[in-house]
C-alpha positions as semicolon CSV with decimal commas, in nm:
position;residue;x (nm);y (nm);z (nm)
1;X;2,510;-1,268;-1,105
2;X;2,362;-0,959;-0,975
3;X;2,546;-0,661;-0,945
4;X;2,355;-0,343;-0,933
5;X;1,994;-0,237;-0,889
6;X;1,813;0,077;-0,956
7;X;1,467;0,098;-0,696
8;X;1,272;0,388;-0,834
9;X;1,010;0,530;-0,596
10;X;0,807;0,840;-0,565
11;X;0,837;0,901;-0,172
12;X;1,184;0,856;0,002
13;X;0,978;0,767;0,350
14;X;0,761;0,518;0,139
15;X;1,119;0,385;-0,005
16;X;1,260;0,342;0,375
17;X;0,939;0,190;0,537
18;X;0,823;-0,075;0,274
19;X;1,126;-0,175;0,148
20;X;1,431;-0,107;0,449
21;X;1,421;-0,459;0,494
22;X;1,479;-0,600;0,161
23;X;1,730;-0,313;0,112
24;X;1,961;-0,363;0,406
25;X;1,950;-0,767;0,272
26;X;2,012;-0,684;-0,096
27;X;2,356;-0,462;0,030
28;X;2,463;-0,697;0,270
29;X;2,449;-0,946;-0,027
30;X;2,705;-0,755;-0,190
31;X;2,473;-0,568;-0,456
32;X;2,518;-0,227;-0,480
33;X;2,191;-0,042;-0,474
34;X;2,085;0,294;-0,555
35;X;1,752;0,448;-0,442
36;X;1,581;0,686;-0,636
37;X;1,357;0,937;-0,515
38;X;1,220;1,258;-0,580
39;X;1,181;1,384;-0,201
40;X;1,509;1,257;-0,043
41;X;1,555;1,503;0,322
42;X;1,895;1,505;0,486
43;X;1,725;1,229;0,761
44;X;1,621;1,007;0,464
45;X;1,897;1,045;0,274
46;X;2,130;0,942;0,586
47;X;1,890;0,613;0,629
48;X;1,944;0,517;0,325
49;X;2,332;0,512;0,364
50;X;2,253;0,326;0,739
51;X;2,134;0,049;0,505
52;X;2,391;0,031;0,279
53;X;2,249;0,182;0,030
54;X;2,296;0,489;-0,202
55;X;2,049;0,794;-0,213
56;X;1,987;0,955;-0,519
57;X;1,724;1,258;-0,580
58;X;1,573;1,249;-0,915
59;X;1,301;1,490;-1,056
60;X;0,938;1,337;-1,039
61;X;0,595;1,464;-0,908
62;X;0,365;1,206;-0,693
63;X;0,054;1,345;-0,849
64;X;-0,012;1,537;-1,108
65;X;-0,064;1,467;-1,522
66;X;0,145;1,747;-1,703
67;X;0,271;1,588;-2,006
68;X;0,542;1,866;-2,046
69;X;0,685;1,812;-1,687
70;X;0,670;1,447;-1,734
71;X;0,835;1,405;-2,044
72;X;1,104;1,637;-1,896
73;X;1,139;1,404;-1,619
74;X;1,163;1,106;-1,779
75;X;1,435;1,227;-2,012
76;X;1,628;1,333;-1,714
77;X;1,607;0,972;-1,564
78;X;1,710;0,828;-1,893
79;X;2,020;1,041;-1,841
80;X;2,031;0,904;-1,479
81;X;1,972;0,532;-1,542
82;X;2,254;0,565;-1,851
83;X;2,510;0,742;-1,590
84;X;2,453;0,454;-1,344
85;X;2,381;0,174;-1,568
86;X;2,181;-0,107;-1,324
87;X;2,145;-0,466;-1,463
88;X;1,794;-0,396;-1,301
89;X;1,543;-0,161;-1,221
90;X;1,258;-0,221;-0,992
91;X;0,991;0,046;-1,007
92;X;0,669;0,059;-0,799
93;X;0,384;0,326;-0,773
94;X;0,175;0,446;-1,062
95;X;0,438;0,727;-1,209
96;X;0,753;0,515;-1,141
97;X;0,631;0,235;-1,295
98;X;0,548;0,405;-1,601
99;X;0,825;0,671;-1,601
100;X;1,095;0,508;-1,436
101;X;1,012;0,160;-1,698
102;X;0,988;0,375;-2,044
103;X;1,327;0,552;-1,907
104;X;1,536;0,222;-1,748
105;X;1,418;0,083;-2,127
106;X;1,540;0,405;-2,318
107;X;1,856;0,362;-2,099
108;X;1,891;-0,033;-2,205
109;X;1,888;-0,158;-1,878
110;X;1,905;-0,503;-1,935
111;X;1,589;-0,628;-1,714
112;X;1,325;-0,443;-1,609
113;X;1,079;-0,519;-1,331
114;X;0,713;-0,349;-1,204
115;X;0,530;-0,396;-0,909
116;X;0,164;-0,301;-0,914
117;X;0,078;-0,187;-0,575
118;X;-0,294;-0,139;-0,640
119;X;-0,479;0,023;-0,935
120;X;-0,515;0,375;-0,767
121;X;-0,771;0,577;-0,772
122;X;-0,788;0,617;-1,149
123;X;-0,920;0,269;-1,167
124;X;-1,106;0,205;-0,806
125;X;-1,458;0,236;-0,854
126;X;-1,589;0,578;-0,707
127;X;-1,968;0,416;-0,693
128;X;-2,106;0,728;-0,880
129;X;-2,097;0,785;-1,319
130;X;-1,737;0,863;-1,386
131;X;-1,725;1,255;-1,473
132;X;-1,525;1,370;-1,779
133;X;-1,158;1,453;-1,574
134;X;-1,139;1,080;-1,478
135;X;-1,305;0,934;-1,769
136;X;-1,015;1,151;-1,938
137;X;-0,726;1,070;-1,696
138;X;-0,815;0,685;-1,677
139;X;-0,778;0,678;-2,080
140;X;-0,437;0,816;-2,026
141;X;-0,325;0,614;-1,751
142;X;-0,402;0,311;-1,924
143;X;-0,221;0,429;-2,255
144;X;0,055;0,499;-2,072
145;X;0,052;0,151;-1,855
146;X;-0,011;-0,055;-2,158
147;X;0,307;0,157;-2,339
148;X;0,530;0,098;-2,040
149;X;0,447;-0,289;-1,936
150;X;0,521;-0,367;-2,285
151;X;0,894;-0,282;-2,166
152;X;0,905;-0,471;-1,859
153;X;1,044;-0,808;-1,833
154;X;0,847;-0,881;-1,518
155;X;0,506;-0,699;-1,355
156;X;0,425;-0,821;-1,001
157;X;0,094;-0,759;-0,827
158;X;-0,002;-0,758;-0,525
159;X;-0,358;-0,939;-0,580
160;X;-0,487;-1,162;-0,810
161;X;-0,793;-0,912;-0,908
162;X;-0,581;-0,659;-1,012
163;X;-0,376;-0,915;-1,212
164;X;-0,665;-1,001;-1,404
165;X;-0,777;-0,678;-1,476
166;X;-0,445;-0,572;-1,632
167;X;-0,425;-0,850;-1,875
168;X;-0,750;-0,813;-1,968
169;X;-0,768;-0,445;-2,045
170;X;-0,430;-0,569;-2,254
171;X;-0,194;-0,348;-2,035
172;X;0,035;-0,662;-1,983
173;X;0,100;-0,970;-2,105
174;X;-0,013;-1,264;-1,944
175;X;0,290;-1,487;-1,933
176;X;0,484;-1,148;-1,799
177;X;0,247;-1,093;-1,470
178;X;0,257;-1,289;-1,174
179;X;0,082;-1,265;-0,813
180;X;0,325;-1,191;-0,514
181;X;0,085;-1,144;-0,219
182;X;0,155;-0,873;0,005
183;X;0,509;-0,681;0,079
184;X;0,504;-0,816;0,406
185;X;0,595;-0,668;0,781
186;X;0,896;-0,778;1,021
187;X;0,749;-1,010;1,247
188;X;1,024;-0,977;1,519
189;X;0,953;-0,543;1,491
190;X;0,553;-0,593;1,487
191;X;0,521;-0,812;1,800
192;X;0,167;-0,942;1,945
193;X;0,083;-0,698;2,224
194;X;-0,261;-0,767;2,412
195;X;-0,559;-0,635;2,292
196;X;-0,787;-0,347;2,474
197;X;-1,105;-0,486;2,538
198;X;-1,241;-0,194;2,757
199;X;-1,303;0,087;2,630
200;X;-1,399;-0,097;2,264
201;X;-1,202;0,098;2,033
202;X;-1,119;0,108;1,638
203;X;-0,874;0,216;1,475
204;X;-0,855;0,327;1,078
205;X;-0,537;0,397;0,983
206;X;-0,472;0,572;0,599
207;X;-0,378;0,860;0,403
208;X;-0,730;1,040;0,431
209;X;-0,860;0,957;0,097
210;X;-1,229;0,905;0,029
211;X;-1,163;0,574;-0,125
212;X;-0,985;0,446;0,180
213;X;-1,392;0,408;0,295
214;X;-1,334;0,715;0,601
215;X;-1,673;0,822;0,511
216;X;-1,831;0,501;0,609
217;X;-1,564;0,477;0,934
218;X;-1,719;0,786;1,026
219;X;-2,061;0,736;0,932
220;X;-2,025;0,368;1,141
221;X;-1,906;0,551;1,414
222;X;-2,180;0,776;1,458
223;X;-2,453;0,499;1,505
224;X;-2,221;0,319;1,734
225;X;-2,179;0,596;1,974
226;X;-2,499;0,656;1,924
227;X;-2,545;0,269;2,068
228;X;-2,248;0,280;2,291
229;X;-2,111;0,642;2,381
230;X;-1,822;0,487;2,558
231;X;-1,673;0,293;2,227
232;X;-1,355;0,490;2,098
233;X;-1,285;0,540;1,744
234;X;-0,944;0,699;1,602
235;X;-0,780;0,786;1,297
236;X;-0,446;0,767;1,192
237;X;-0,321;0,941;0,860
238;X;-0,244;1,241;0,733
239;X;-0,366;1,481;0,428
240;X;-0,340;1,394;0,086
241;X;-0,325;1,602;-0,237
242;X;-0,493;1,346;-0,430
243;X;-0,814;1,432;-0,573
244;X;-0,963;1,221;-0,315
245;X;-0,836;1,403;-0,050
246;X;-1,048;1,518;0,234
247;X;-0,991;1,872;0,423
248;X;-0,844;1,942;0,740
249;X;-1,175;2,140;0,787
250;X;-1,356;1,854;0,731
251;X;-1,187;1,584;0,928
252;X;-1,181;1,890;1,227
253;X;-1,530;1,846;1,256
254;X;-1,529;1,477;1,295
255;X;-1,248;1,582;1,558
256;X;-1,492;1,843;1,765
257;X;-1,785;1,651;1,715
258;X;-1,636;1,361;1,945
259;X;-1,688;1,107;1,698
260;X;-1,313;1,023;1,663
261;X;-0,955;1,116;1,780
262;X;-0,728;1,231;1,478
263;X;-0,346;1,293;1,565
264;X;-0,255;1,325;1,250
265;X;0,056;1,119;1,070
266;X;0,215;0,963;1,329
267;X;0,393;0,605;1,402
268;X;0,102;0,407;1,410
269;X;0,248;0,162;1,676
270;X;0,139;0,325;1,982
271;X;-0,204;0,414;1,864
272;X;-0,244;-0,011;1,713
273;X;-0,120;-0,095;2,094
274;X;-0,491;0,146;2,239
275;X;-0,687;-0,038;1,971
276;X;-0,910;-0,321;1,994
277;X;-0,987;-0,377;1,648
278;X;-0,822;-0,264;1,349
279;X;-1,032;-0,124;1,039
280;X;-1,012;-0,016;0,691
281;X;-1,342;-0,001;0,476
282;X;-1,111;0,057;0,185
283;X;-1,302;0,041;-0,209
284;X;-0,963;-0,138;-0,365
285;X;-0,634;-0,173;-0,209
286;X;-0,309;-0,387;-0,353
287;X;-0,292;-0,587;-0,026
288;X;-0,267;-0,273;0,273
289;X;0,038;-0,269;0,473
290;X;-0,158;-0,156;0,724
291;X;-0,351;-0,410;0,779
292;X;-0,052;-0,663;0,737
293;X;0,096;-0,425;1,054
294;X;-0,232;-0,458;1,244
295;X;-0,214;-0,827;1,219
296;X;0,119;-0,901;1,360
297;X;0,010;-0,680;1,623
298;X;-0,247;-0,983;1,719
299;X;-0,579;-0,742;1,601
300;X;-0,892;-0,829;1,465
301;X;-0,999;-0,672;1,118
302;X;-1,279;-0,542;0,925
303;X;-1,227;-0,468;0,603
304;X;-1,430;-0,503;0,296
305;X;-1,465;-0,744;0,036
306;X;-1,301;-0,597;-0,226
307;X;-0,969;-0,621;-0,447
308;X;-0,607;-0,619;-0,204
309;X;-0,853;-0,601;0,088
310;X;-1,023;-1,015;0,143
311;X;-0,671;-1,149;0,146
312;X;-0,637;-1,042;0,496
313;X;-0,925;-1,152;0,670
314;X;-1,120;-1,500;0,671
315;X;-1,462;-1,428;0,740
316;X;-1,562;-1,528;1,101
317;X;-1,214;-1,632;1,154
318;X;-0,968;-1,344;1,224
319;X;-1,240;-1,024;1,209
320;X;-1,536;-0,978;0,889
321;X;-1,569;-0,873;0,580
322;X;-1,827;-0,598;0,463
323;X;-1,974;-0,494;0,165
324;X;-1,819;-0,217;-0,004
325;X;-1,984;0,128;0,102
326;X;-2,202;-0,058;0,298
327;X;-2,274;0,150;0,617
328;X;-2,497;-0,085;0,789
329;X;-2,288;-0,389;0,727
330;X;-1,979;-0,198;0,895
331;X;-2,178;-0,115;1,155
332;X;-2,313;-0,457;1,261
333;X;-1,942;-0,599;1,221
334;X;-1,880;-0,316;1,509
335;X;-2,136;-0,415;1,747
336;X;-2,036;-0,768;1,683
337;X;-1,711;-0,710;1,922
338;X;-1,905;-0,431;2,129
339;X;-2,140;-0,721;2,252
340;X;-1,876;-0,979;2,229
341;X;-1,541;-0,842;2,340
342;X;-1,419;-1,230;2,369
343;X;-1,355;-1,229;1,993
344;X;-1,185;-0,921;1,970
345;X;-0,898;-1,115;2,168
346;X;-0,948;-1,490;2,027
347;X;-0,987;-1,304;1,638
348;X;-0,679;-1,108;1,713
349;X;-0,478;-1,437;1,802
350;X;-0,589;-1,575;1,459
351;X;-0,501;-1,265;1,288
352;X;-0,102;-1,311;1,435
353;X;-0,107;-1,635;1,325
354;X;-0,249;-1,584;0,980
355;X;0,036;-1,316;0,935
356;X;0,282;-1,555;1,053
357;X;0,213;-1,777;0,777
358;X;0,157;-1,529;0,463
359;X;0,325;-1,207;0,554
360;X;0,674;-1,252;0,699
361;X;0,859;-0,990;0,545
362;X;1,187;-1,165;0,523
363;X;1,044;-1,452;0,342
364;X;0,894;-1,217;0,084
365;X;1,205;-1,073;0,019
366;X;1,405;-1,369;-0,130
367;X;1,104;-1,411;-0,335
368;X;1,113;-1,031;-0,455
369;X;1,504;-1,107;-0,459
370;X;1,490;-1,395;-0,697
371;X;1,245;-1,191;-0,939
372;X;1,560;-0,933;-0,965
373;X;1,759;-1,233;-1,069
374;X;1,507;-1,396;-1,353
375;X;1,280;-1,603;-1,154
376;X;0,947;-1,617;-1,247
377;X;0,615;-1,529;-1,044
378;X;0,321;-1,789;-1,054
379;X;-0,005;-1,622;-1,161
380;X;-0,142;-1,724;-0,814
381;X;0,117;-1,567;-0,664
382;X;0,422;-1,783;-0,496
């Protein structure tokens, strides 16, 4: 029977708004479960406890690749994970998974499970020759993925693309990795509201990474207005330290240009209640919350056809997919509800109902529940 669980994250606020849910059901099961962080503030920390939960602050940077800080880290979560001794860890994002799995296997926990979120951008294709830093970092990554799956009784992914590529690049085995589909929303929190139809107006909502596709957004927006000067456009998301990360300068003169409204990182369900049409021209994503949000919200989606992103939308049915990078193609799927703003209330229906029947959080969670316990993920997913 299970007893005690270790969740190892790298963001106390990613901890509390992916994974409250499951949390507050895995305590009020009777396990006892501790949530590791490196981030936790006093508000976070007190969350945690609302759910049932334990907080506990452990050493580990989001981004970076210093092996001497690292290995320092990890040795202090062996420490950690022996003090605490879980029968299970569950570790998710690219450090914890390979940090928090070599250490929870150092410490002899005695099962070990990884969820693969999406690749990141070490493995997303930036559309341009790779230069030597990434060609460099991906060789590491990988090293360090294949080292650490080896130790994991379970890996979970998100997608089936991503599943693929990880067995064959021999970073896991293939009877170990199975396909969940995505984390899921509440459905009773992330209720239908009716669509704006007039003004037109989209809505990208992401940390503001170039892979995320903001470029195009931005590009796409341009011709639009330059169409339809009354359409709206907005972003929601805030600055990232990623190498990927665009400027404040930068995104300021999208801002005083009039292309777009930027508040900044916000909660995202006021600005999805102004929007007509949810997008995210993302190069590779797990499967994006985001999107699953927009959905239950009742709004139609663009998104490209890529990896994490195509499981959200059925072409013509609930919004379009776009080619990857593809300015002109996100464009057109634009105009498509600026001519037609019947579908962006009829595609928004079908997006509820489409994240009715694959993204109910609670229904995910016995599934992510019963992978603590032993059971086995299909390679399809469940």
């Amino acid at each position: 029977m299970l007893k005690t669980v270790a969740l190892i994250a790298h963001h106390a606020v990613s901890l509390l708004n992916f994974r409250g849910e499951w949390i507050r059901d895995l305590c009020a099961s009777g396990v006892q479960v501790w949530c590791l962080a490196p981030d936790y503030q006093d508000e976070d920390s007190a969350a945690v406890r609302a759910l049932g939960a334990e907080p506990v602050d452990y050493g580990l940077r989001r981004t970076g690749m210093n092996p001497l800080r690292d290995a320092c880290d990890a040795l202090a979560l062996v420490r950690l994970l022996r003090r605490l001794r879980p029968d299970v860890t569950f570790a998710f994002s690219t450090k914890p998974v390979i940090y928090g799995t070599l250490a929870a296997w150092a410490a002899r926990v005695p099962r070990r499970v990884a969820m693969i979120e999406g690749v990141g951008f070490v493995f997303t294709d930036p559309g341009q020759p790779l230069g030597w830093r990434r060609r460099v970092l991906r060789g590491v990554v990988t090293a360090l993925y294949r080292r650490a799956l080896s130790h994991a009784h379970q890996v979970i992914f998100l997608n089936r693309d991503d599943r693929t590529e990880f067995v064959m690049r021999g970073l896991v085995a293939e009877n170990r990795a199975g396909v969940l589909g995505g984390i899921g929303v509440d459905l009773r929190a992330w209720v239908p509201a009716l669509p704006v139809e007039n003004p037109v107006t989209f809505l990208l909502v992401a940390r503001l990474l170039r892979e995320k596709g903001i470029l195009e957004y931005v590009a796409a927006a341009r011709r639009v207005k330059a169409q339809h000067p009354d359409v709206c456009f907005l972003l929601v998301g805030g600055l990232d330290s990623n190498p990927g990360g665009l400027s404040r300068t930068e995104v300021q003169s999208w801002v005083k240009d009039g292309i777009l409204e930027w508040p900044g990182y916000v909660e995202v369900r006021p600005w999805l209640a102004r929007a007509s049409v949810f997008v995210l021209p993302s190069y590779r994503e797990g499967v994006p919350r985001s999107t699953q949000e927009a959905m239950a919200m009742g709004r139609a989606v663009i998104t490209t056809d890529v990896p994490g992103c195509r499981e959200t939308v059925e072409d013509g049915v609930n919004g379009y997919l776009v080619r990857v990078r593809d300015v002109d193609a996100l464009t057109e799927a634009m105009l498509h509800f600026v001519r037609d703003s019947e579908l962006i209330v009829t595609m928004g229906a079908a997006s509820r109902r489409m994240a009715e029947a694959r993204f109910d959080v609670h229904e995910v969670n016995q599934r992510l529940t019963g992978l603590l316990m032993g059971a086995a993920v299909g390679p399809q997913g469940t």
